[in-house]
JSON list of C-alpha atoms in Angstrom, two decimals:
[
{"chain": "J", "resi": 6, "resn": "UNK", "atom": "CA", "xyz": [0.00, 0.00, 0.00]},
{"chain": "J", "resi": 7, "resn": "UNK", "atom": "CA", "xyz": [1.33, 3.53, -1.26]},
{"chain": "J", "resi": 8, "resn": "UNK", "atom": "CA", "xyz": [2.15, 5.75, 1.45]},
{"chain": "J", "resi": 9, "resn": "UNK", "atom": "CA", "xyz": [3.22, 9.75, 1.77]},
{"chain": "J", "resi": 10, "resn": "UNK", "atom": "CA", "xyz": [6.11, 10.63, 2.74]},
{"chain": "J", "resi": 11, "resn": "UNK", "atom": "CA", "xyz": [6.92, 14.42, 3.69]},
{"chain": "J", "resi": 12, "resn": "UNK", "atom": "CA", "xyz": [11.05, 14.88, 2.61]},
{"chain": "J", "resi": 13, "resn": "UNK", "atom": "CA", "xyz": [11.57, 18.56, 3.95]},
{"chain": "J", "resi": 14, "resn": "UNK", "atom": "CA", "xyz": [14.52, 18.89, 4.70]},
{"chain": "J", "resi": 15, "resn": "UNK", "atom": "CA", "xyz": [15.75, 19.82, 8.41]},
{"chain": "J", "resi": 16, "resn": "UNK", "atom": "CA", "xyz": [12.23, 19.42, 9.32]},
{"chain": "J", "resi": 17, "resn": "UNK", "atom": "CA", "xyz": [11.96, 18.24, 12.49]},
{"chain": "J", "resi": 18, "resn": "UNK", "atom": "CA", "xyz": [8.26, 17.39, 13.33]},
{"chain": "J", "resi": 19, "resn": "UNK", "atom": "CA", "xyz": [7.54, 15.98, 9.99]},
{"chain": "J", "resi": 20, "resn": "UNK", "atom": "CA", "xyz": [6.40, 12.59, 9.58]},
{"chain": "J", "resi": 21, "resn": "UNK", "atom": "CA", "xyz": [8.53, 10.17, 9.13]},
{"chain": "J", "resi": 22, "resn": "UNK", "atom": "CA", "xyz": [9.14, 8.43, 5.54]},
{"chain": "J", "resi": 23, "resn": "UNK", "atom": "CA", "xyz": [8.44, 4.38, 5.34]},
{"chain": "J", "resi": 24, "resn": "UNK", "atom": "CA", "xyz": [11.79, 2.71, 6.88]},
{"chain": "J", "resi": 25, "resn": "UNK", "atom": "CA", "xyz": [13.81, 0.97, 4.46]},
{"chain": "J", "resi": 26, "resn": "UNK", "atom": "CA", "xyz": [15.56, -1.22, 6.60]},
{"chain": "J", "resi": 27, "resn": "UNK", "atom": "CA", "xyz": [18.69, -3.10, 5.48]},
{"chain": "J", "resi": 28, "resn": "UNK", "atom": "CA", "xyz": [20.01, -6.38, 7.77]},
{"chain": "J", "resi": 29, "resn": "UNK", "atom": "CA", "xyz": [23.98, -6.88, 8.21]},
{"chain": "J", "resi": 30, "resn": "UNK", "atom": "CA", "xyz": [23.97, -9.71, 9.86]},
{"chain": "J", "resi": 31, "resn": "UNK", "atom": "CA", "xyz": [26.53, -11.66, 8.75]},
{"chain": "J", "resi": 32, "resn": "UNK", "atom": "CA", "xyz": [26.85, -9.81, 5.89]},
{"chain": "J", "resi": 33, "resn": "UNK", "atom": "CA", "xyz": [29.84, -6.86, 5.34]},
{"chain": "J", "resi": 34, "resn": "UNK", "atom": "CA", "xyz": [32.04, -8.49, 8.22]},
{"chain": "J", "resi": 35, "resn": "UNK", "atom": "CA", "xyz": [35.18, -7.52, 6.43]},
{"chain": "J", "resi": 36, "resn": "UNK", "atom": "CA", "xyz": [36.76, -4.33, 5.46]},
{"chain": "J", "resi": 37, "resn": "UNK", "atom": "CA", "xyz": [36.27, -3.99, 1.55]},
{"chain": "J", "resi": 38, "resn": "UNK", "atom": "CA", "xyz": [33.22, -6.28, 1.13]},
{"chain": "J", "resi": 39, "resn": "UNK", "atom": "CA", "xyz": [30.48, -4.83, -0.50]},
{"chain": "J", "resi": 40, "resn": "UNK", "atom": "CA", "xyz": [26.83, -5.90, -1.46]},
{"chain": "J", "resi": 41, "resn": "UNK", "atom": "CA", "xyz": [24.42, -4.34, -4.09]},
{"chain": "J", "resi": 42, "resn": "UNK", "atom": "CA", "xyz": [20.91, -3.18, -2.42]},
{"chain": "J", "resi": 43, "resn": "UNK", "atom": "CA", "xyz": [17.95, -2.26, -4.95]},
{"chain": "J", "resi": 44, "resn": "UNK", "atom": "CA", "xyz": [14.14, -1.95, -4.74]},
{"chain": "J", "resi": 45, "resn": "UNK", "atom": "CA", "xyz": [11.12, 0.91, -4.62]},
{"chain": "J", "resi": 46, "resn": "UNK", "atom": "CA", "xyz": [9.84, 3.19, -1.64]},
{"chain": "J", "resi": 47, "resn": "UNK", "atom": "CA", "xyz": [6.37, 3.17, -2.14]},
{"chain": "J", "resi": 48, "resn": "UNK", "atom": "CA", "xyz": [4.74, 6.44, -1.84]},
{"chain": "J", "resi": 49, "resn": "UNK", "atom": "CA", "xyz": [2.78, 8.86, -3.54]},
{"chain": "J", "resi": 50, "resn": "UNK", "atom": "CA", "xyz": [4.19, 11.81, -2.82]},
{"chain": "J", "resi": 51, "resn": "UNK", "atom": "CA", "xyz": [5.88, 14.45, -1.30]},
{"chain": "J", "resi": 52, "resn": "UNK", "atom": "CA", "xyz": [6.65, 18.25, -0.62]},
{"chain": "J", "resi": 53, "resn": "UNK", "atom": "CA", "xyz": [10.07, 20.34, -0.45]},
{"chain": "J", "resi": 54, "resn": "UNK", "atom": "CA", "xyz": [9.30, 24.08, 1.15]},
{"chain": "J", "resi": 55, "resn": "UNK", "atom": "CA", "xyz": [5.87, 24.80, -0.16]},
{"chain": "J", "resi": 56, "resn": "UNK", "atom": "CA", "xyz": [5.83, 22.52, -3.61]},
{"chain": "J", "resi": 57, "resn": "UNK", "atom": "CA", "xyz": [3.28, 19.52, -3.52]},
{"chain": "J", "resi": 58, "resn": "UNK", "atom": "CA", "xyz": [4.98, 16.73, -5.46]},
{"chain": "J", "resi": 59, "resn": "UNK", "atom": "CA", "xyz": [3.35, 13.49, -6.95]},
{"chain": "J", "resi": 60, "resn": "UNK", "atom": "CA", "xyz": [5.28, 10.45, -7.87]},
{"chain": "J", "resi": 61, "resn": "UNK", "atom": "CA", "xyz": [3.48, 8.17, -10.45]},
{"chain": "J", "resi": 62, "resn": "UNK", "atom": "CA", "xyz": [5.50, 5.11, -9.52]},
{"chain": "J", "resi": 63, "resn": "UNK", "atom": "CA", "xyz": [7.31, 5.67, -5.99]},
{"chain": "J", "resi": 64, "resn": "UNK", "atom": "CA", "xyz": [11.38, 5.48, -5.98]},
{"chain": "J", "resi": 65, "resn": "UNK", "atom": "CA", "xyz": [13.69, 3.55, -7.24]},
{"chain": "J", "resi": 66, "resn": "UNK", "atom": "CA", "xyz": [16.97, 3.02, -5.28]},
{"chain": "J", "resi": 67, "resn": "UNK", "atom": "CA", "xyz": [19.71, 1.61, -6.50]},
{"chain": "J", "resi": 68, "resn": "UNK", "atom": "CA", "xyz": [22.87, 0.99, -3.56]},
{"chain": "J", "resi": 69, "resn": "UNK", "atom": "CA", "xyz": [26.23, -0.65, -2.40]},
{"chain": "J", "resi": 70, "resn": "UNK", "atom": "CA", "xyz": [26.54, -0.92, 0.60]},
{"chain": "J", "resi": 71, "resn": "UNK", "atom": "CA", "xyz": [30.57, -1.53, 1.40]},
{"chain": "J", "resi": 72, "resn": "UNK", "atom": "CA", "xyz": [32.35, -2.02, 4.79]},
{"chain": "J", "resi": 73, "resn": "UNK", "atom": "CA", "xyz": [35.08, 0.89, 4.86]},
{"chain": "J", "resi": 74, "resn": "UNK", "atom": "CA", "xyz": [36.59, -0.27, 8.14]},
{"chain": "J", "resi": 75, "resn": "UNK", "atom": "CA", "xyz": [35.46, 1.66, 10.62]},
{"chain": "J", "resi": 76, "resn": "UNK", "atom": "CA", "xyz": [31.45, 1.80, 9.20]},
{"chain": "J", "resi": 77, "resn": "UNK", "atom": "CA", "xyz": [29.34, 1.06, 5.96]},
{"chain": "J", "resi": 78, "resn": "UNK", "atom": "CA", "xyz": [29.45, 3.68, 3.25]},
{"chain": "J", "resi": 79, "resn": "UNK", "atom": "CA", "xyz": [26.18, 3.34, 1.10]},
{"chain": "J", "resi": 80, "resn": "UNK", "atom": "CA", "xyz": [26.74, 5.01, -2.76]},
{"chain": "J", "resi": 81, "resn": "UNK", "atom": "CA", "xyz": [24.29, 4.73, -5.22]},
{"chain": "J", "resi": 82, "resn": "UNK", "atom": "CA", "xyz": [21.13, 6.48, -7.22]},
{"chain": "J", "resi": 83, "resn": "UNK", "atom": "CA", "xyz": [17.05, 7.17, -6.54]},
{"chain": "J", "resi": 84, "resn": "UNK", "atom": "CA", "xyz": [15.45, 7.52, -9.70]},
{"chain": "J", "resi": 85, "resn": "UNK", "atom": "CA", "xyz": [11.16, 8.80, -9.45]},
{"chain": "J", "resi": 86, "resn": "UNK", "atom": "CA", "xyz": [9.33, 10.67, -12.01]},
{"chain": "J", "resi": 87, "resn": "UNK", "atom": "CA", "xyz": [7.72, 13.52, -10.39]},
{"chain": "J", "resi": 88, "resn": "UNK", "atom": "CA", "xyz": [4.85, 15.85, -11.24]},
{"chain": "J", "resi": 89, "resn": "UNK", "atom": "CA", "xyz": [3.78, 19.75, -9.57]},
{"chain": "J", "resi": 90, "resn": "UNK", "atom": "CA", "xyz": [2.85, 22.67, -10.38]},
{"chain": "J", "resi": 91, "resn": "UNK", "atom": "CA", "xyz": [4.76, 24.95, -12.78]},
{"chain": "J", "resi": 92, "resn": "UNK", "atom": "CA", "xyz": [5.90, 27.89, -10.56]},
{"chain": "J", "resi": 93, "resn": "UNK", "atom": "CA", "xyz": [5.28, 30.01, -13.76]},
{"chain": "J", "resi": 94, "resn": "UNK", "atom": "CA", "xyz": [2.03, 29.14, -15.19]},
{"chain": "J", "resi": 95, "resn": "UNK", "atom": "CA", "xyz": [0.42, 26.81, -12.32]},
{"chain": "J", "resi": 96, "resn": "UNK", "atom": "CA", "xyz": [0.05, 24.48, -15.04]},
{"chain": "J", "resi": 97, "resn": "UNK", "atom": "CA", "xyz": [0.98, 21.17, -14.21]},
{"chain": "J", "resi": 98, "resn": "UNK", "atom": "CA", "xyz": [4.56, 20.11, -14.74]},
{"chain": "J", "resi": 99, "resn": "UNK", "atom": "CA", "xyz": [6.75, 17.01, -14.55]},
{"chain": "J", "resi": 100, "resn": "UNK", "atom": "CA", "xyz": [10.36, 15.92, -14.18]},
{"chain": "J", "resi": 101, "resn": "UNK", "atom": "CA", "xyz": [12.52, 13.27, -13.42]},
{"chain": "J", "resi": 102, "resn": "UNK", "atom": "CA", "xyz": [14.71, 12.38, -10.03]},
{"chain": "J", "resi": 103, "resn": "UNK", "atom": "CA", "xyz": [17.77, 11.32, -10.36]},
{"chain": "J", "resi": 104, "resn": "UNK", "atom": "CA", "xyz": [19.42, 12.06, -7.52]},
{"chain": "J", "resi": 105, "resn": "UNK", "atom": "CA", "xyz": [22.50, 10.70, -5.87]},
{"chain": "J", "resi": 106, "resn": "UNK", "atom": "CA", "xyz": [23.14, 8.89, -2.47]},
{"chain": "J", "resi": 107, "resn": "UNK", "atom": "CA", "xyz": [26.81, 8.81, -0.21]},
{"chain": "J", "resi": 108, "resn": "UNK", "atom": "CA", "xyz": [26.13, 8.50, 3.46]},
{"chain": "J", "resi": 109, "resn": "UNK", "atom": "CA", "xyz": [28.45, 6.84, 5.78]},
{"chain": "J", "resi": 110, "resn": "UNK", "atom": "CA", "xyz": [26.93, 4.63, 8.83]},
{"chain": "J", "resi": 111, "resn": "UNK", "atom": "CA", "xyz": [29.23, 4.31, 11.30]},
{"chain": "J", "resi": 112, "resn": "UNK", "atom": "CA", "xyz": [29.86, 1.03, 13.89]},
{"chain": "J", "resi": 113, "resn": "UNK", "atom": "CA", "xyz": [31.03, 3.10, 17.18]},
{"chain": "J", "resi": 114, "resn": "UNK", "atom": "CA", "xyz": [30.25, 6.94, 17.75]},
{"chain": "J", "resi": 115, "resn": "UNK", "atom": "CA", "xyz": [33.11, 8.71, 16.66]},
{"chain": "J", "resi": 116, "resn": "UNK", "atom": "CA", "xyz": [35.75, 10.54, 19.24]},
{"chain": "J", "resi": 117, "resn": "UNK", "atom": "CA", "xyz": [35.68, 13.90, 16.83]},
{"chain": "J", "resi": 118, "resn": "UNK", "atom": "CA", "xyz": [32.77, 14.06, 15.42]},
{"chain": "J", "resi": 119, "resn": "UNK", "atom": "CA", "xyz": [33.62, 17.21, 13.50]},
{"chain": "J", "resi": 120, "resn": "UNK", "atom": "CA", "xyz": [35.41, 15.13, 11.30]},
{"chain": "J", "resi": 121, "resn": "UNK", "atom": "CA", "xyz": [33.10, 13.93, 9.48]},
{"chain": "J", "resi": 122, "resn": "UNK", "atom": "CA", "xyz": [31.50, 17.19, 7.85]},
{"chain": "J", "resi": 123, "resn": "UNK", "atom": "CA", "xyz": [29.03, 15.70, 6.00]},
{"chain": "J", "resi": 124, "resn": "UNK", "atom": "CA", "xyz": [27.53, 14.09, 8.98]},
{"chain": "J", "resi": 125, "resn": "UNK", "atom": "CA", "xyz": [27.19, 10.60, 9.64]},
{"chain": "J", "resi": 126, "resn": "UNK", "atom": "CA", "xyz": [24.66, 7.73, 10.88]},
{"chain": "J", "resi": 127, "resn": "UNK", "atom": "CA", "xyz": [25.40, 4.83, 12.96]},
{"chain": "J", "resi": 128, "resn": "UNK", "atom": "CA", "xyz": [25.15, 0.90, 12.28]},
{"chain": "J", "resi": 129, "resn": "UNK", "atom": "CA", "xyz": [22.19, 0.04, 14.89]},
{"chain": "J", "resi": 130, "resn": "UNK", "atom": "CA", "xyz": [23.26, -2.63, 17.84]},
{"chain": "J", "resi": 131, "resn": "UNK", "atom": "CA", "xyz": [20.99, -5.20, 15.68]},
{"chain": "J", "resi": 132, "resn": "UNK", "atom": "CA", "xyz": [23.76, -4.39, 12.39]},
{"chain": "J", "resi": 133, "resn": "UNK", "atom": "CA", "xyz": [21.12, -2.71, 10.56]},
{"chain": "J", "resi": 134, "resn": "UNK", "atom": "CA", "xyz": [20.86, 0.40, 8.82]},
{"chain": "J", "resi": 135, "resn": "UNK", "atom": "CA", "xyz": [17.69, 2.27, 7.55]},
{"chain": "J", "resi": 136, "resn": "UNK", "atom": "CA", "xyz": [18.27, 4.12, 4.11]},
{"chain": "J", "resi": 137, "resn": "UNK", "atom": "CA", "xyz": [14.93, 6.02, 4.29]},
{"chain": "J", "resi": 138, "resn": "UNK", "atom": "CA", "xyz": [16.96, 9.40, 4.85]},
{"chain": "J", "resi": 139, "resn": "UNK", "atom": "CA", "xyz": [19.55, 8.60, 2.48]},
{"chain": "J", "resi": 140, "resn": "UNK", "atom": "CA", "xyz": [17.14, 7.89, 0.17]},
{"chain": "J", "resi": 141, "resn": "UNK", "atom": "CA", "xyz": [14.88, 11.00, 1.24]},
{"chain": "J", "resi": 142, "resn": "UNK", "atom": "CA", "xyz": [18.20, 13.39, 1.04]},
{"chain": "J", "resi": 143, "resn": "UNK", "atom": "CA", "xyz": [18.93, 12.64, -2.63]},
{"chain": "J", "resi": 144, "resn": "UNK", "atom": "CA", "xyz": [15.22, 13.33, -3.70]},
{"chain": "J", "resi": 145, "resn": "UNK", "atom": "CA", "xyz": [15.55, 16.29, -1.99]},
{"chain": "J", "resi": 146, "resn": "UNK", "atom": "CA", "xyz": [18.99, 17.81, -3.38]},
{"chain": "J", "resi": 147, "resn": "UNK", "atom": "CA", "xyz": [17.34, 16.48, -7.25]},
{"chain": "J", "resi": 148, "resn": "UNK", "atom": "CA", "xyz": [14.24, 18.04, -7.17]},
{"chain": "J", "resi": 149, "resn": "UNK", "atom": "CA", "xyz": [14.75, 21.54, -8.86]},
{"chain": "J", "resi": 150, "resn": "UNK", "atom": "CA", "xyz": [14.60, 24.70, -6.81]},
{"chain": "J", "resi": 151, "resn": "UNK", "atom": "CA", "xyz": [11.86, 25.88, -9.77]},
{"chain": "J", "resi": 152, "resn": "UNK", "atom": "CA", "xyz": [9.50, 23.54, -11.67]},
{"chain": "J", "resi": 153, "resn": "UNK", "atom": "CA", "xyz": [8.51, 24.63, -14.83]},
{"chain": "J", "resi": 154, "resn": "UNK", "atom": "CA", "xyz": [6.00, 23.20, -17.19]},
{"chain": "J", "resi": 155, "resn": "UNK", "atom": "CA", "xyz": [8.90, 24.07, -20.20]},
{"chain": "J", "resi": 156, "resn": "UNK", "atom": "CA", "xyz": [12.22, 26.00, -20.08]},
{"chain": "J", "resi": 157, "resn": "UNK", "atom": "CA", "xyz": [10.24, 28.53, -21.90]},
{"chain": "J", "resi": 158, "resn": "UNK", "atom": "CA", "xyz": [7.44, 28.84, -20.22]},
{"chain": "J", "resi": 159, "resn": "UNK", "atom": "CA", "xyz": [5.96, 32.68, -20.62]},
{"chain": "J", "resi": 160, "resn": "UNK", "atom": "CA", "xyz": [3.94, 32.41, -16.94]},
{"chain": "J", "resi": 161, "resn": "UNK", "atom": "CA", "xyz": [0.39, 33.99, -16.43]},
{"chain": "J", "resi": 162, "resn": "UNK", "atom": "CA", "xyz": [-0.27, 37.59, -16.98]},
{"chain": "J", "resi": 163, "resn": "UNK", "atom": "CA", "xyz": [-0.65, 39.96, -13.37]},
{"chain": "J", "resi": 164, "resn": "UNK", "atom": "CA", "xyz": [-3.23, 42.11, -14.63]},
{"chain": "J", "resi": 165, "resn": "UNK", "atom": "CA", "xyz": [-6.01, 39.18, -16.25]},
{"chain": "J", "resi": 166, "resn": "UNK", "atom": "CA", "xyz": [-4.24, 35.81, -14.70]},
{"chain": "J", "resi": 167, "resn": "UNK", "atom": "CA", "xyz": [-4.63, 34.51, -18.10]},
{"chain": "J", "resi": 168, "resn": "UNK", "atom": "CA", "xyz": [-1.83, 31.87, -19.51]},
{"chain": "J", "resi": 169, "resn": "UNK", "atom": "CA", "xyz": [0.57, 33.84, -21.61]},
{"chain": "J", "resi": 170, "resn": "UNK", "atom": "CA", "xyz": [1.48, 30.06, -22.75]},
{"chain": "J", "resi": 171, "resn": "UNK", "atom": "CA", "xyz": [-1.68, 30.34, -24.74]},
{"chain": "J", "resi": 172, "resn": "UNK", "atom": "CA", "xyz": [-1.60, 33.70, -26.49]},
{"chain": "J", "resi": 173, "resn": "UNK", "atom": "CA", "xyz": [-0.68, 37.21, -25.53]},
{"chain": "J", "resi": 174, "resn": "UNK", "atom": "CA", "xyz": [-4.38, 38.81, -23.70]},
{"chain": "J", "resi": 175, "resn": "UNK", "atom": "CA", "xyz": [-3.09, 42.01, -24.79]},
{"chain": "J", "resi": 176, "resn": "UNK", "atom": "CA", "xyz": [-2.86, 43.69, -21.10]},
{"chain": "J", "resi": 177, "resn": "UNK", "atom": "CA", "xyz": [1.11, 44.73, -21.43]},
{"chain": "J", "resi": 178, "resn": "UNK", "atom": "CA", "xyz": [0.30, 46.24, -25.20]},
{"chain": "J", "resi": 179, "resn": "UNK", "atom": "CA", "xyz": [-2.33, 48.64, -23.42]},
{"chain": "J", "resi": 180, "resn": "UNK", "atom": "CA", "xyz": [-0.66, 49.60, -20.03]},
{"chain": "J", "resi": 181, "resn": "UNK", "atom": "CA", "xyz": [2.35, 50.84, -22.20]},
{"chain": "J", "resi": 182, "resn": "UNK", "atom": "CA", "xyz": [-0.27, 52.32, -24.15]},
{"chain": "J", "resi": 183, "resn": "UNK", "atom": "CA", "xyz": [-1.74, 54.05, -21.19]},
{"chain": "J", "resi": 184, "resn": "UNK", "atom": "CA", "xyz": [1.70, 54.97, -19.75]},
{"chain": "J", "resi": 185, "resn": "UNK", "atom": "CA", "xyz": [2.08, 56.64, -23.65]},
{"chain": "J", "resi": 186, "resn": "UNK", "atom": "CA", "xyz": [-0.63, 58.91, -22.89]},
{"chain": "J", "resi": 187, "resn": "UNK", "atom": "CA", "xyz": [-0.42, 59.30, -19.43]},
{"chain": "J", "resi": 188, "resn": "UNK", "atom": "CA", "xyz": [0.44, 62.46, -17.54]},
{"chain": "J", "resi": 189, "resn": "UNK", "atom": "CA", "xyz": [3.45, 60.32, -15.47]},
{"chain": "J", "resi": 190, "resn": "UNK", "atom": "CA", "xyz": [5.19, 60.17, -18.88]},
{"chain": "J", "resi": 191, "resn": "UNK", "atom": "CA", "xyz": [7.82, 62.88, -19.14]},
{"chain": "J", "resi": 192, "resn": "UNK", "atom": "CA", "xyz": [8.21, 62.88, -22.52]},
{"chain": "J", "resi": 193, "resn": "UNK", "atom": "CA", "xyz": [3.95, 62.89, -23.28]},
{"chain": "J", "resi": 194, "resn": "UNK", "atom": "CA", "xyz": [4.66, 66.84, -23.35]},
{"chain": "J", "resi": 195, "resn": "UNK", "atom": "CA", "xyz": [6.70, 66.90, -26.24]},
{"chain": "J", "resi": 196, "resn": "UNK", "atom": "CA", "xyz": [4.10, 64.82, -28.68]},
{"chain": "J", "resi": 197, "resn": "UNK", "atom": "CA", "xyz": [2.37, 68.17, -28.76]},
{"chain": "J", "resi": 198, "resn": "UNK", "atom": "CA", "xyz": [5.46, 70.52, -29.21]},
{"chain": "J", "resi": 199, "resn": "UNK", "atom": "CA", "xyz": [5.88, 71.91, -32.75]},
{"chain": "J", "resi": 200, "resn": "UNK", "atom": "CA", "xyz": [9.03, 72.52, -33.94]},
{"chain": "J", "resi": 201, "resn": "UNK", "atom": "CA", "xyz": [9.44, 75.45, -36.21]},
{"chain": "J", "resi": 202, "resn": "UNK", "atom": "CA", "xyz": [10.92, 75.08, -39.49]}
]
């Protein structure tokens, strides 16, 4: 069963996205071995700041998981097809997620933990590791900062609302035709100024 998944990021009091729990045990006991993780997060949907996404069919993850020594770094790709609202027209508008994922799980908390700058997670006491935020961080850093229907895209008009997409309504034509005439314009003076020969 689909679920939805808020991805915010640095949200604290969002929900939580379905866990995607991965079991170690007795796998990865050796520095250098790796193993290949793949499958789909169900959900529907999600949002970043105000945008409402859709996903038609959840996300794909794609993962290898390998034991670095001192923890299990997890590289790989998410791959969803996403659709919104185009922040231009507020016609819908679709893309595609392909985002990628490098987080490091660590086996023991780490004496200095500024050295790891990116930030780590740790290898739970039952040697498993849920990529749910890996996975959620990489969706997030994808989708694009503005969705637009096309690169294009003309937007909606401020005076009518009406799709410029569609046709020009004719509104900027007549308020520079009104500026023209207007007593604001400095230069409307000098239409009527006759020059002498």
């Amino acid at each position: 069963m689909a679920s939805e998944m808020d991805i915010q990021p640095c949200a604290v009091d969002q929900p939580q996205a379905p866990s995607v729990i991965v079991d170690l045990t007795g796998q990865l006991e050796n520095p250098g071995e790796s193993m290949p993780v793949s499958g789909k997060l169900e959900v529907d949907g999600y949002s970043v700041g105000d945008k409402q996404l859709q996903l038609s069919d959840g996300i794909q993850y794609d993962v290898v998981l390998t034991n670095a020594g001192d923890g299990i770094l997890v590289t790989g790709m998410v791959r969803a097809h996403a659709t919104g609202e185009c922040d231009r027209c507020l016609e819908p508008a679709s893309f595609d997620v392909a985002g990628e994922i490098e987080e490091y799980y660590l086996f023991e908390e780490p004496e200095d933990e500024e050295a790891y700058e990116d930030g780590f997670e740790l290898v739970g006491e039952d040697r498993q590791v849920d990529l749910s935020g890996a996975i959620n961080d990489a969706v997030v850093m994808d989708t694009p900062f503005v969705v637009l229907c096309r690169p294009d895209c003309l937007g909606i008009c401020p005076t009518c609302g009406a799709n410029l997409n569609e046709g020009d309504c004719g509104c900027a034509d007549k308020a520079e035709q009104d500026w023209v005439d207007s007593d604001e314009n400095p230069f409307a003076a000098l239409k009527n100024l006759k020059l002498d020969d």
